XYZ file of C-alpha atoms in Angstrom:
335
model
C 12.033 122.727 42.082
C 14.908 125.144 43.166
C 18.040 124.350 45.205
C 20.015 126.667 46.786
C 23.496 126.525 46.607
C 26.358 128.114 48.542
C 28.399 129.824 45.928
C 31.343 130.830 47.954
C 31.839 127.552 49.739
C 34.657 125.206 48.968
C 38.404 125.398 48.332
C 37.631 126.313 44.650
C 34.705 128.217 45.252
C 33.262 130.563 43.325
C 34.510 128.914 40.040
C 33.733 124.899 40.604
C 31.046 125.640 42.651
C 29.156 127.820 39.518
C 30.588 125.165 37.037
C 28.660 122.497 38.941
C 25.880 124.318 39.766
C 25.371 125.311 36.229
C 25.773 121.490 34.903
C 22.908 120.441 37.355
C 20.616 122.983 35.933
C 21.414 122.354 32.335
C 21.209 118.530 32.517
C 18.776 117.654 35.164
C 16.121 120.869 34.333
C 16.084 122.352 37.642
C 16.354 125.973 38.924
C 19.237 127.287 40.993
C 19.730 129.958 43.307
C 23.505 130.513 43.364
C 23.915 132.601 46.987
C 27.020 134.422 47.442
C 29.240 137.828 46.294
C 27.220 139.068 43.054
C 30.334 140.404 41.449
C 32.458 137.201 41.898
C 29.384 134.935 40.855
C 28.655 136.623 37.592
C 32.124 137.018 36.481
C 32.047 132.972 36.847
C 28.697 133.306 34.812
C 30.051 135.088 31.890
C 32.423 132.188 30.992
C 29.197 129.966 30.129
C 27.323 131.126 27.040
C 24.244 129.468 27.694
C 24.154 130.737 31.531
C 21.112 133.514 30.439
C 19.274 130.720 28.968
C 19.009 128.294 32.335
C 16.632 129.005 35.538
C 19.352 130.736 37.640
C 19.225 133.271 40.097
C 22.265 135.217 41.844
C 21.371 136.218 45.607
C 23.571 138.449 46.979
C 25.548 137.357 50.525
C 28.659 139.431 51.061
C 30.091 137.852 53.467
C 32.333 134.340 53.924
C 32.808 131.670 56.494
C 36.288 130.868 56.521
C 37.530 127.103 56.823
C 39.290 128.310 60.399
C 36.831 130.278 61.972
C 34.426 128.748 64.742
C 31.051 128.586 63.024
C 28.633 129.315 66.121
C 30.714 132.801 66.267
C 31.432 133.397 62.584
C 27.686 132.934 61.953
C 26.738 135.181 64.943
C 29.218 137.925 63.496
C 28.360 137.291 59.838
C 24.375 137.195 59.662
C 24.736 137.706 55.902
C 27.008 134.907 55.441
C 26.217 132.828 52.030
C 25.555 129.670 53.850
C 23.294 131.266 56.131
C 21.576 133.336 53.151
C 21.186 129.817 51.607
C 19.824 128.027 54.507
C 17.268 131.092 54.986
C 15.968 130.455 51.313
C 15.281 126.892 52.336
C 13.336 127.898 55.473
C 11.377 130.804 53.731
C 10.112 128.124 51.211
C 11.913 129.818 48.345
C 14.179 126.912 47.717
C 13.615 123.193 48.270
C 17.308 122.218 49.520
C 20.624 123.476 50.303
C 23.966 122.618 48.710
C 27.092 123.401 50.357
C 30.722 122.447 50.217
C 32.016 124.833 52.675
C 32.766 124.876 56.416
C 31.080 121.706 57.436
C 30.460 123.236 61.302
C 29.127 126.390 59.447
C 26.784 124.272 57.576
C 25.706 122.225 60.062
C 24.565 125.274 62.481
C 22.913 127.071 59.963
C 20.987 124.363 58.838
C 19.822 123.486 62.408
C 19.117 127.272 62.982
C 17.228 127.805 60.334
C 15.162 124.636 59.995
C 15.055 123.060 63.423
C 15.193 119.573 63.833
C 12.812 116.748 62.907
C 10.479 115.324 66.103
C 11.902 112.610 67.780
C 15.460 113.907 66.558
C 17.640 115.232 69.232
C 21.043 115.840 66.959
C 21.859 115.930 63.275
C 24.279 113.364 61.685
C 25.834 113.445 58.377
C 25.519 110.273 56.007
C 28.144 110.122 53.548
C 28.573 107.000 51.441
C 31.533 104.778 51.277
C 32.800 102.334 48.550
C 32.425 98.690 49.500
C 33.507 95.664 48.588
C 30.116 94.943 46.619
C 28.669 98.272 46.428
C 28.151 101.280 49.069
C 27.279 101.772 52.573
C 26.144 104.926 54.710
C 28.405 106.117 57.063
C 26.210 107.621 59.827
C 27.594 110.129 62.130
C 30.578 111.726 59.764
C 31.346 114.893 62.048
C 27.703 116.680 62.769
C 27.538 115.683 66.501
C 30.621 114.532 68.177
C 29.484 114.119 71.832
C 26.812 111.361 71.660
C 24.211 109.423 73.586
C 22.978 105.980 73.160
C 19.488 107.075 71.950
C 21.180 109.756 69.495
C 23.220 106.203 67.917
C 19.740 104.620 67.544
C 18.201 107.313 65.395
C 21.414 107.465 63.377
C 20.682 104.104 62.594
C 17.011 105.101 61.729
C 17.893 107.534 59.556
C 20.572 105.689 57.670
C 18.274 103.198 57.110
C 15.801 105.549 55.570
C 18.721 107.009 53.495
C 19.958 103.466 52.234
C 16.280 102.654 51.239
C 15.716 106.148 49.499
C 19.206 106.543 47.864
C 20.548 102.991 47.632
C 17.355 100.889 46.688
C 18.413 98.495 49.524
C 14.892 96.954 50.867
C 16.315 95.909 54.117
C 19.520 97.645 55.126
C 21.623 95.892 57.353
C 22.846 98.119 60.272
C 26.269 97.809 61.990
C 27.474 99.476 64.930
C 31.287 100.657 64.598
C 33.201 99.423 67.721
C 36.676 97.888 68.368
C 35.221 94.008 68.157
C 32.959 92.275 66.919
C 31.376 91.150 70.320
C 28.696 93.061 71.932
C 30.635 93.514 75.132
C 33.518 95.335 73.595
C 33.915 99.158 73.308
C 32.852 101.818 75.694
C 29.749 102.700 77.394
C 28.591 104.491 74.578
C 28.706 101.364 71.980
C 28.011 98.897 74.584
C 24.689 100.886 75.578
C 23.694 101.956 71.930
C 24.394 98.201 70.774
C 21.566 97.367 73.424
C 19.205 99.854 71.811
C 19.796 98.991 68.244
C 19.608 95.165 68.814
C 16.036 95.869 70.632
C 14.888 98.142 67.819
C 12.858 96.954 64.818
C 16.162 97.766 62.498
C 17.636 95.111 60.968
C 20.909 95.088 63.221
C 23.804 92.527 62.294
C 25.724 93.571 65.666
C 29.615 95.411 65.809
C 31.572 96.161 62.986
C 35.037 96.728 63.449
C 36.793 99.415 61.248
C 38.547 96.693 59.039
C 34.988 95.849 58.143
C 34.007 99.455 57.132
C 34.122 98.513 53.197
C 33.684 94.845 53.025
C 30.305 95.196 52.441
C 28.896 93.210 55.474
C 26.880 96.095 56.528
C 24.795 98.693 54.536
C 24.804 101.232 57.142
C 27.425 102.044 59.718
C 26.738 104.002 62.626
C 29.187 105.776 65.175
C 29.673 109.087 66.793
C 30.676 112.137 64.558
C 34.449 112.326 66.208
C 35.054 108.620 65.468
C 33.188 109.088 61.942
C 35.060 111.737 61.014
C 38.318 110.107 61.552
C 37.260 106.991 59.957
C 35.983 109.112 56.538
C 39.694 111.079 56.312
C 41.560 108.066 57.029
C 39.866 106.011 54.096
C 40.221 109.271 51.564
C 43.888 109.399 52.724
C 44.361 105.903 52.019
C 42.671 105.466 48.767
C 44.670 108.558 47.667
C 47.859 106.826 48.672
C 46.513 103.726 46.611
C 46.084 105.551 43.796
C 49.435 107.312 43.723
C 51.473 104.177 44.663
C 49.593 102.430 41.724
C 50.476 105.159 39.322
C 54.057 105.117 40.249
C 53.985 101.213 39.851
C 52.388 101.192 36.448
C 54.613 104.089 35.033
C 57.722 102.692 36.466
C 58.728 100.116 33.826
C 58.179 99.607 30.113
C 56.659 96.405 30.741
C 54.145 97.725 33.610
C 53.335 100.689 31.069
C 52.376 98.218 28.626
C 50.162 96.258 31.439
C 48.497 99.478 32.422
C 47.760 100.414 28.496
C 46.048 97.088 28.575
C 44.417 97.491 31.953
C 43.259 101.404 31.654
C 39.693 100.227 31.542
C 39.970 98.738 34.834
C 41.899 101.167 36.549
C 39.187 103.782 35.464
C 36.644 101.338 36.844
C 38.373 101.182 39.832
C 39.263 105.297 40.172
C 35.251 105.593 40.022
C 34.405 103.534 42.695
C 36.348 105.239 45.378
C 35.922 108.669 44.144
C 34.229 110.688 46.349
C 32.636 113.063 43.554
C 30.892 110.374 42.307
C 28.687 110.544 45.258
C 28.207 114.263 45.517
C 28.167 115.101 49.113
C 26.694 113.784 52.301
C 22.832 114.502 53.299
C 22.668 116.099 56.647
C 19.901 114.021 58.394
C 17.862 114.759 61.520
C 17.108 118.997 60.578
C 13.631 119.754 59.424
C 15.194 120.689 55.876
C 17.442 119.153 53.216
C 20.734 120.053 53.252
C 23.745 118.407 51.357
C 27.072 118.954 52.175
C 30.226 118.235 49.935
C 33.749 117.610 50.277
C 35.682 120.917 50.577
C 37.817 120.184 47.378
C 34.649 119.452 45.536
C 35.019 119.576 41.725
C 32.283 120.848 39.336
C 31.253 117.262 38.796
C 30.930 116.886 42.802
C 28.861 119.867 42.883
C 26.604 118.818 40.203
C 26.127 115.343 41.736
C 25.528 116.865 44.935
C 22.495 119.275 43.582
C 21.486 115.970 41.635
C 21.408 114.077 45.097
C 19.458 117.308 46.691
C 16.933 116.982 43.935
C 16.398 113.361 44.500
C 15.756 113.638 48.177
C 13.216 116.380 47.279
C 11.524 114.088 44.732
C 11.549 111.085 47.143
C 10.155 112.597 50.226
C 13.066 111.751 52.227
C 12.366 114.089 55.235
C 8.611 112.702 55.543
C 9.866 109.211 55.379
C 12.628 109.730 58.217
C 10.074 111.750 60.100
C 7.435 108.706 59.931
C 9.906 106.113 61.014
C 11.930 108.149 63.648
C 8.212 108.398 65.542
C 7.979 104.649 64.597
C 11.009 103.421 66.575
C 10.110 106.160 69.394
C 6.813 104.458 69.945
C 8.605 100.848 69.785
C 10.972 101.940 72.545
C 8.329 103.317 74.654
């Protein structure tokens, strides 16, 4: 199995990307293609004494999509951008999956163009994992499709359910629709119409989920349009960072609190692990006819390693085929 990694994507590229990719190759026993500027990648590989013993290939891609660029326009101007070359490797069958921590929009456009869509799926959706009170949940979509139709949200629910079963081991995932109130009459036209479709489907639909309940654990899959999901995700990241900072300040403020911190360090480490996005690695781009994992722009080496591990597990678990089968089943049911 080979995983194509966009070595130039991310705030800390290529150093942290290469570090994480090597850790994955080292511990998972898989092949990794590092795509980007050969000189920059090789300089990072030279820091690792065992790089020559690992199953690695460096694939030249001279261009990089910057965060401020329009993804569609940039990809047309830069046909040899690292994300596009990496996606083409997967499309050509030279790699089984794509991992990128770079420009999310560019990753979505490149994957869509290279792979196409699964039959029965109209739009792609990003599905990050978010922590909950009793485990974790899938938030879908978190930014791939901003303008949605009700049918898209139904498809997101199906894809999120497959993901929850495959990745989280939940036999019958509970699907909720993000809205401003629990009542099915609440929300805008999109959410009300999507509610009716989800309720009539074969999914285990539990109704609307209010924003305050995203982390309560009452739903395993939380469905929304890409704009709403992206706002919710970034709000939660900011809240977690603020809570961590405030806890750190309070625990260091007085001698007694410092003693308390020493006594509760294990609990504090467990808390950080539960809310740390790097533990999840990245978010799968669901709906495209190829495997693509999109990481956080600030991904650490640990996050990249876990993103590659996620891609490997998706390949081994046959997630694409399962999503395609279930989408076809729901389409037939709706007809």
